[in-house]
Coordinates of C-alpha atoms in Angstrom, one line a residue:
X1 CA 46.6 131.5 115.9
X2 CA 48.8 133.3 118.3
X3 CA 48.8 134.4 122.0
X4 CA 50.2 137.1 123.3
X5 CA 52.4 136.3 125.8
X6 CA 54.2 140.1 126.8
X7 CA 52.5 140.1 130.0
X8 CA 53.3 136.7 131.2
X9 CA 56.8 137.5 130.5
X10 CA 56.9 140.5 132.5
X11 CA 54.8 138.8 135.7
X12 CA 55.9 134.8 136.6
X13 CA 52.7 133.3 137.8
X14 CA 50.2 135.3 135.9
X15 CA 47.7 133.2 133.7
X16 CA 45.5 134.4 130.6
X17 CA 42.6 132.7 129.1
X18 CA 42.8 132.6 125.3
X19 CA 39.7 131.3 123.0
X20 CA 40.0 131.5 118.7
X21 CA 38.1 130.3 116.1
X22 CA 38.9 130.4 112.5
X23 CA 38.1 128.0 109.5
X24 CA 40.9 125.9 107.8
X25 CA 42.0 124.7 104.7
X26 CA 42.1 121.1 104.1
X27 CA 44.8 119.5 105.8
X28 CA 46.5 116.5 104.1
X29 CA 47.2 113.5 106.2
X30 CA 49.2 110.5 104.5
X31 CA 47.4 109.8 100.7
X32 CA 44.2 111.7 102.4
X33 CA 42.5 115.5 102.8
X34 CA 40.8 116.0 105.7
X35 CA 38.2 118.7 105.4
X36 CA 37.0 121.3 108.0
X37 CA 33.0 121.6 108.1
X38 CA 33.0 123.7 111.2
X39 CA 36.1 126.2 112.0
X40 CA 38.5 125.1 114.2
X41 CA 37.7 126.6 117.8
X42 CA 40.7 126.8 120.3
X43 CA 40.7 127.6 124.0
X44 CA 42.7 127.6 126.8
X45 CA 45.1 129.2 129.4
X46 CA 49.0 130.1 128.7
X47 CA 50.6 130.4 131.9
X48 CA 54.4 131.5 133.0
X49 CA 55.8 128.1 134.7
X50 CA 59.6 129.0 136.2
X51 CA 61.0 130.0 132.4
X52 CA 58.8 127.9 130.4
X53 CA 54.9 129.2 128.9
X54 CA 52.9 126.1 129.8
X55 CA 50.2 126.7 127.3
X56 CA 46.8 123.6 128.1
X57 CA 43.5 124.1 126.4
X58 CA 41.7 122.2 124.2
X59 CA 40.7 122.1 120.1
X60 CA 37.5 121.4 118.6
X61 CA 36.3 121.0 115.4
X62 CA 34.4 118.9 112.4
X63 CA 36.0 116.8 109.9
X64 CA 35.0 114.9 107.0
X65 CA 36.9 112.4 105.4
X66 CA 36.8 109.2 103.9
X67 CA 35.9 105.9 105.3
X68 CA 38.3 103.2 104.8
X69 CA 36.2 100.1 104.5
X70 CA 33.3 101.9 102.2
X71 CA 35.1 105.0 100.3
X72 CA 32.2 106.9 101.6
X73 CA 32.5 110.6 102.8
X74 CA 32.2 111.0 106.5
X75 CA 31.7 113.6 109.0
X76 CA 32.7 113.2 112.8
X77 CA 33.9 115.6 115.9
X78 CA 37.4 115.9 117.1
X79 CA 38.1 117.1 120.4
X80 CA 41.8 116.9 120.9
X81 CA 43.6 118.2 124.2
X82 CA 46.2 120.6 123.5
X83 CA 49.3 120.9 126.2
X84 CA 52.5 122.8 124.8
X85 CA 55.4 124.0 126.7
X86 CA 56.9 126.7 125.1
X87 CA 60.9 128.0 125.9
X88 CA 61.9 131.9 125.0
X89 CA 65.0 131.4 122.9
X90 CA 67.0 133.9 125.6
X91 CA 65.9 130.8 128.3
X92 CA 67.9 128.1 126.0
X93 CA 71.1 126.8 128.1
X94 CA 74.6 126.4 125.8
X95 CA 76.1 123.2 124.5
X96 CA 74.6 119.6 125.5
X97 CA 71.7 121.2 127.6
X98 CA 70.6 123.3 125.2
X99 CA 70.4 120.8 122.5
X100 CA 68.0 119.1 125.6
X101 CA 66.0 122.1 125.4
X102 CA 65.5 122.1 121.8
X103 CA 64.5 118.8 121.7
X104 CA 62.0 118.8 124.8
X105 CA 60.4 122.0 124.0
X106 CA 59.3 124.6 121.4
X107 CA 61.1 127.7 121.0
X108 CA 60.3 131.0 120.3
X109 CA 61.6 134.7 120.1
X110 CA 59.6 137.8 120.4
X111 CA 56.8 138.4 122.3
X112 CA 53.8 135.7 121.1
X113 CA 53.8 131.7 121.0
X114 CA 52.2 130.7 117.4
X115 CA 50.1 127.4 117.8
X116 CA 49.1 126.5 114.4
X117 CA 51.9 123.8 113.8
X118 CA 51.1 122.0 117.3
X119 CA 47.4 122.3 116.6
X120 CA 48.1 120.2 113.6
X121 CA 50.4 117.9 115.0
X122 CA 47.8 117.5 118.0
X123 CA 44.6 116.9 115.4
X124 CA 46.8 114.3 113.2
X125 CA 48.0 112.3 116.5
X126 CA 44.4 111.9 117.7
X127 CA 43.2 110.8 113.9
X128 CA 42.9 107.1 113.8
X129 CA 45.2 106.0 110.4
X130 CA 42.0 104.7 108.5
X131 CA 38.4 106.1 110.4
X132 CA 35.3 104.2 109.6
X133 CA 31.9 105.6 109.0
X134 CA 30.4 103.1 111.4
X135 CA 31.9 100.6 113.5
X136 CA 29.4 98.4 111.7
X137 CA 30.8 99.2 108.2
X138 CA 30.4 96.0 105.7
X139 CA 32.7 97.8 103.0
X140 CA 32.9 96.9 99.1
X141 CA 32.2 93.7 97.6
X142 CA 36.2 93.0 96.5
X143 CA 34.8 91.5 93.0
X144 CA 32.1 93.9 91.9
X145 CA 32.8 97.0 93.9
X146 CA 29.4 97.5 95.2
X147 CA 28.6 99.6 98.7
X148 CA 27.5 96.2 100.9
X149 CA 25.5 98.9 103.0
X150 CA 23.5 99.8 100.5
X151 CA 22.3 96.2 99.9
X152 CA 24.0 92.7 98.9
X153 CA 25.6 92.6 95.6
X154 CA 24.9 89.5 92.7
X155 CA 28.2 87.8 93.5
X156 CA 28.4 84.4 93.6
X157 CA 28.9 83.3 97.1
X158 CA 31.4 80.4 97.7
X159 CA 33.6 80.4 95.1
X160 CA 36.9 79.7 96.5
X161 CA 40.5 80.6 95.3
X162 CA 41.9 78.1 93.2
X163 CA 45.4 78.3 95.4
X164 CA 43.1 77.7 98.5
X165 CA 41.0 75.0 97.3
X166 CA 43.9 72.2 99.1
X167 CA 43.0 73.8 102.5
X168 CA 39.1 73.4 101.6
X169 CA 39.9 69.9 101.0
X170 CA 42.2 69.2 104.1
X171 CA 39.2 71.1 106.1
X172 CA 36.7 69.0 104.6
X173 CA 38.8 65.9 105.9
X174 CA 39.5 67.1 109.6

């Protein structure tokens, strides 16, 4: 996904509306893939701010992945707000200040800002580390395995860790 950004260069002060929509390949996150069911849809305005491209919109899309209680596949929206401040290389200062620069925005040369990398770094910093299908989630039984929202497994109930049964007994006399 990339914006044109020629005329803003050209006229400080102009604004353009951009909208985009395409559909993704899974992106991995940590030990997971995240799947697209709907294409990602961007939209927005890029605007020329004194010698930055101040570029604010917002990302939608659907993704499924899995829940971390359950193992259970998952769908849910994510609508993530995008704000990027983007610095012609020609605009980066020499020495210390430019190292500033580099480090406080992102670069680019020609004539077009690409957002795919800070789409991605915007959808993975909104992600929660493990999602849940439902806040309610009861997760696997941690002997048998079984789905506990699907119905109660035939665990026995009670049984107690040998290593804790001395707390059990100091509980029992408290």
């Amino acid at each position: 996904m990339e914006i044109d950004v020629s005329q803003l260069l050209k006229a400080p002060g102009q604004a353009i509306a951009f909208a985009f929509e395409e559909q993704w390949v899974p992106l991995e996150f940590g030990q997971e893939k995240l799947e697209f069911v709907k294409p990602v849809s961007v939209s927005g305005t890029a605007a020329k701010v004194g010698r930055l491209i101040q570029v604010k919109g917002e990302i939608r899309t659907e993704i499924r992945r899995q829940c971390g209680r359950c193992l259970e596949p998952y769908t849910f929206p994510l609508e993530v707000p995008l704000e990027v401040e983007y610095l012609p290389l020609h605009e980066v200062a020499e020495g210390p200040a430019g190292q500033e620069d580099r480090d406080k925005f992102t670069i680019f040369t020609g004539k077009a800002v690409f957002l795919d990398t800070e789409i991605k770094a915007a959808m993975v910093l909104d992600l929660p580390i493990s999602g849940l299908c439902q806040e309610s989630c009861k997760g696997l039984c941690p002997k048998c395995g079984q789905n506990l929202n699907e119905g109660e497994c035939q665990c026995p109930r009670g049984e107690i860790d040998p290593r804790l049964a001395v707390l059990q007994k100091l509980l029992k006399e408290v």
